[in-house]
Short mmCIF file of C-alpha atoms in Angstrom, two decimals:
data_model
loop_
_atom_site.label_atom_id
_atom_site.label_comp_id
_atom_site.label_asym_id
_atom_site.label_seq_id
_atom_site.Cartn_x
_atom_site.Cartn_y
_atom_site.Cartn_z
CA UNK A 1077 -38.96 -37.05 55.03
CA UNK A 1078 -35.80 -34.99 56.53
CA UNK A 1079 -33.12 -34.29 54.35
CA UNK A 1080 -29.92 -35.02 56.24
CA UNK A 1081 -26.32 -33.26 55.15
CA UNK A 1082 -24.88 -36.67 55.79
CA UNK A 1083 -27.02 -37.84 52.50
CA UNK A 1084 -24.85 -36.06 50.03
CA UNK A 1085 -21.42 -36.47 51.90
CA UNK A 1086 -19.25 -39.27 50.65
CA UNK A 1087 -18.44 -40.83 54.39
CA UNK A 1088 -16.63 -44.00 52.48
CA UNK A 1089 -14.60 -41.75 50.00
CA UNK A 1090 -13.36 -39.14 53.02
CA UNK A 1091 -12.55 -42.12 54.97
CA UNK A 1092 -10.49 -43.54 52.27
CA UNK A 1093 -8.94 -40.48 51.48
CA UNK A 1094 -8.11 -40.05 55.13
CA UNK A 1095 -6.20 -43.64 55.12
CA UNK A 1096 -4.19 -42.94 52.02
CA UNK A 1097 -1.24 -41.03 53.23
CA UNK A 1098 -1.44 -39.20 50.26
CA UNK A 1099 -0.37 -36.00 51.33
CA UNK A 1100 -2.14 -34.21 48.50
CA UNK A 1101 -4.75 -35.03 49.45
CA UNK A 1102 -4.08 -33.84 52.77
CA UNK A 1103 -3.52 -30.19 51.28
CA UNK A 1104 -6.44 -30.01 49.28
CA UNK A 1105 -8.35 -30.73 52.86
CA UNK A 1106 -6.45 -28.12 54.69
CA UNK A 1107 -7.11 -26.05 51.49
CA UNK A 1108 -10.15 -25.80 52.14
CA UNK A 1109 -10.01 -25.18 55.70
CA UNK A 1110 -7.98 -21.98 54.20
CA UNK A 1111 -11.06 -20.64 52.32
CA UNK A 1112 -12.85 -20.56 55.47
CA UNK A 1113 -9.99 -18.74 57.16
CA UNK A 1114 -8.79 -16.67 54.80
CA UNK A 1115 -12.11 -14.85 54.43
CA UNK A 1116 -13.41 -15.08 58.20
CA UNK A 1117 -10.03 -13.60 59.39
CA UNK A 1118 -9.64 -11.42 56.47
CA UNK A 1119 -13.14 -9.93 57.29
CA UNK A 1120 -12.22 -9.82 60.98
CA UNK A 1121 -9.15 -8.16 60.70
CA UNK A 1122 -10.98 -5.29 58.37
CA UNK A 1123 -11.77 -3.34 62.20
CA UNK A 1124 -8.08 -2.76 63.06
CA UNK A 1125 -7.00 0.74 63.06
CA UNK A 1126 -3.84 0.42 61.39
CA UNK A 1127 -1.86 -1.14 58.29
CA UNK A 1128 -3.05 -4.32 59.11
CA UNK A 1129 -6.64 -3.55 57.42
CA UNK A 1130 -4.65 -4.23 54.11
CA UNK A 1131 -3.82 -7.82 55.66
CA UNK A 1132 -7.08 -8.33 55.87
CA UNK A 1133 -8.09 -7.36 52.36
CA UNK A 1134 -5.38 -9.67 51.33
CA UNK A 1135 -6.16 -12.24 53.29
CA UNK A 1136 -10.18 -12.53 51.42
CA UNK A 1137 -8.44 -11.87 47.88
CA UNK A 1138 -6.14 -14.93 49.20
CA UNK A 1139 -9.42 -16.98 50.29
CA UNK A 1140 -11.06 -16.06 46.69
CA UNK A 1141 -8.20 -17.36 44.57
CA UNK A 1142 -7.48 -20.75 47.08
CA UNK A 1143 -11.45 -21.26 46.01
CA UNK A 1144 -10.63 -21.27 42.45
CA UNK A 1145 -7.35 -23.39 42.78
CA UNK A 1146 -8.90 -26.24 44.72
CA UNK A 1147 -12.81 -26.21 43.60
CA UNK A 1148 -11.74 -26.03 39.64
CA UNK A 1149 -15.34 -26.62 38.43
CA UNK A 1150 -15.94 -22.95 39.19
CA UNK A 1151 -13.71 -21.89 37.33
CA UNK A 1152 -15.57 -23.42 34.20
CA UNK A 1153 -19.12 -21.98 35.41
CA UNK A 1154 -17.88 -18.31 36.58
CA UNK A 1155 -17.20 -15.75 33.87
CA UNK A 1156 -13.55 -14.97 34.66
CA UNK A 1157 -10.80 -13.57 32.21
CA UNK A 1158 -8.98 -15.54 30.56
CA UNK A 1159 -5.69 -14.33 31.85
CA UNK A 1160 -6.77 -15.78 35.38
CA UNK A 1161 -8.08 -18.68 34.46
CA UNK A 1162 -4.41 -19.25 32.89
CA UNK A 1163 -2.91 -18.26 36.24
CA UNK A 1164 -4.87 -20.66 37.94
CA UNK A 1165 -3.98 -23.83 36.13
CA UNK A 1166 -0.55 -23.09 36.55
CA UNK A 1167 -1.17 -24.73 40.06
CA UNK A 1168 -1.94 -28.26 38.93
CA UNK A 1169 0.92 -30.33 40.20
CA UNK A 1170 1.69 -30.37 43.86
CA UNK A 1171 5.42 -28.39 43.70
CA UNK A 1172 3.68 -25.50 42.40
CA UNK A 1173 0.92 -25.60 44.53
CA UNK A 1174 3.10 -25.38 47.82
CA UNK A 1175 5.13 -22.92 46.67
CA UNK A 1176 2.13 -20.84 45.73
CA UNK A 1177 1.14 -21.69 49.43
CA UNK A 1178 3.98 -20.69 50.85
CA UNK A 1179 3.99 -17.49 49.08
CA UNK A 1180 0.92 -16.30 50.12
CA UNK A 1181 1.76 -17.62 53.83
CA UNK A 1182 5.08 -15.46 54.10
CA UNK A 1183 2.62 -12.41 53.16
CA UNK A 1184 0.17 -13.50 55.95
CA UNK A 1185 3.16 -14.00 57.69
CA UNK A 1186 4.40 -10.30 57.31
CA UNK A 1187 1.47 -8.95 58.67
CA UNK A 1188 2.93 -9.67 62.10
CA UNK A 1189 5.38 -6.70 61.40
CA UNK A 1190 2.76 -4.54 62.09
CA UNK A 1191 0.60 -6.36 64.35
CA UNK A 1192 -0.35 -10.01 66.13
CA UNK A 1193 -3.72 -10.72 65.10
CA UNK A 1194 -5.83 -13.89 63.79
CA UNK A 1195 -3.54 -13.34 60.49
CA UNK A 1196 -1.28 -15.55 62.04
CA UNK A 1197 -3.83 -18.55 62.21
CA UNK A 1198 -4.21 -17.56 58.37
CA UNK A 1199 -0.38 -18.02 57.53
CA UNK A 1200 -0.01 -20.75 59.87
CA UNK A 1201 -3.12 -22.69 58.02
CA UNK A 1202 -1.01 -21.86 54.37
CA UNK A 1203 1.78 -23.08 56.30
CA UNK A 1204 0.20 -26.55 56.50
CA UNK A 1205 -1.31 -26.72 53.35
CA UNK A 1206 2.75 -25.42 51.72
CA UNK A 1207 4.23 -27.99 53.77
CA UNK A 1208 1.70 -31.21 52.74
CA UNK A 1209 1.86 -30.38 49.23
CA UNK A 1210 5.71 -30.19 49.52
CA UNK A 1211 5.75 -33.68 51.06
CA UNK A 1212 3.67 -34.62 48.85
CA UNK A 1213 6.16 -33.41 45.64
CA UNK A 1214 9.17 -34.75 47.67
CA UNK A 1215 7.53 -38.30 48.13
CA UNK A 1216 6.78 -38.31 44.08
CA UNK A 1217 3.35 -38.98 45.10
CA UNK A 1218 0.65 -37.89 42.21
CA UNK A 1219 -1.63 -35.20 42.57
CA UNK A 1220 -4.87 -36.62 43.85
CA UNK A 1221 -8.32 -34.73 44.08
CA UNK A 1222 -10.53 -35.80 46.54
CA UNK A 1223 -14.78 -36.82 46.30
CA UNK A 1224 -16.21 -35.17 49.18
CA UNK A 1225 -19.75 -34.92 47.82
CA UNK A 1226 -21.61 -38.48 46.31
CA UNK A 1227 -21.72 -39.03 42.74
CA UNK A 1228 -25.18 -38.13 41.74
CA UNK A 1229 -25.31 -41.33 39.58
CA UNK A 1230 -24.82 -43.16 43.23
CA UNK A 1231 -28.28 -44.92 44.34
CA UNK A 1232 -27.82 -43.58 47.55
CA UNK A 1233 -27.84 -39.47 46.15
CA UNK A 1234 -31.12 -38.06 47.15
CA UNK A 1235 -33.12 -37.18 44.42
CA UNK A 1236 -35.32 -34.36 42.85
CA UNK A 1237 -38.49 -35.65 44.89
CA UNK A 1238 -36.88 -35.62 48.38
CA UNK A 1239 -34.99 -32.31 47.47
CA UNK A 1240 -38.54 -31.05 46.31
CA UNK A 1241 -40.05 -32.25 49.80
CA UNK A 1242 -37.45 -30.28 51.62
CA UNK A 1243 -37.93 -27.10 49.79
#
């Protein structure tokens, strides 16, 4: 038996999600597309001969914390201080979240100063994420989290055997 990716995605709840116009929702998708950027880029960028090496080191420290503001589970299975775990649920509610976005795009954004690189996809992806969590605060809408991976009480969640089979 193959195990197929598509067996642990939630296709119905991404769909629905998709169709809300919640724009929360729509921030915590393109926050995650910022993880993946964040790092890449910020790893990318470490080759540069100049000042924008430190961009780049910012960039993965920015990629670290987005992981911990939009996956919260880890922050309840990583040993982390206190003190950050604090910071972090400061970001709960969707004005503070795109202002915390758009702070860490205007750094990204800074980085230009000293050179155009892929940086600029960076604070132009924090840019998006700032400006749907800022519709989302303006339109009163409530902060929504989104069920991109089945329930593994669903019928349909593969189970120890077939994970077995595949290992």
């Amino acid at each position: 038996m193959v195990l197929d990716i598509r067996q642990f995605i939630n296709i119905a709840g991404v769909l629905k999600d998709l169709k809300s116009f919640n724009f929360s929702v729509y921030g915590k998708w393109f926050g995650y597309i910022n993880i993946i950027l964040c790092i890449a880029l910020g790893v990318a960028n470490l080759f540069h001969i100049n000042g924008v090496i430190a961009f780049g080191i910012v960039s993965i420290i920015q990629g670290l914390i987005i992981l911990f503001i939009e996956i919260p589970f880890l922050l309840k299975i990583c040993p982390l201080s206190d003190n950050f775990i604090e910071f972090i649920s400061k970001f709960e509610t969707n004005g503070y979240r795109a202002l915390f976005y758009l702070g860490m795009a205007i750094i990204q954004y800074c980085s230009s100063i000293l050179m155009i690189t892929s940086l600029l996809v960076v604070a132009i992806g924090l840019t998006i994420s700032a400006a749907s969590y800022a519709v989302a605060y303006a339109k009163h809408q409530e902060f929504q989290n989104t069920n991109i991976i089945k329930d593994p009480t669903d019928p349909t969640f593969p189970h120890e055997a077939v994970i077995r089979e595949m290992v």
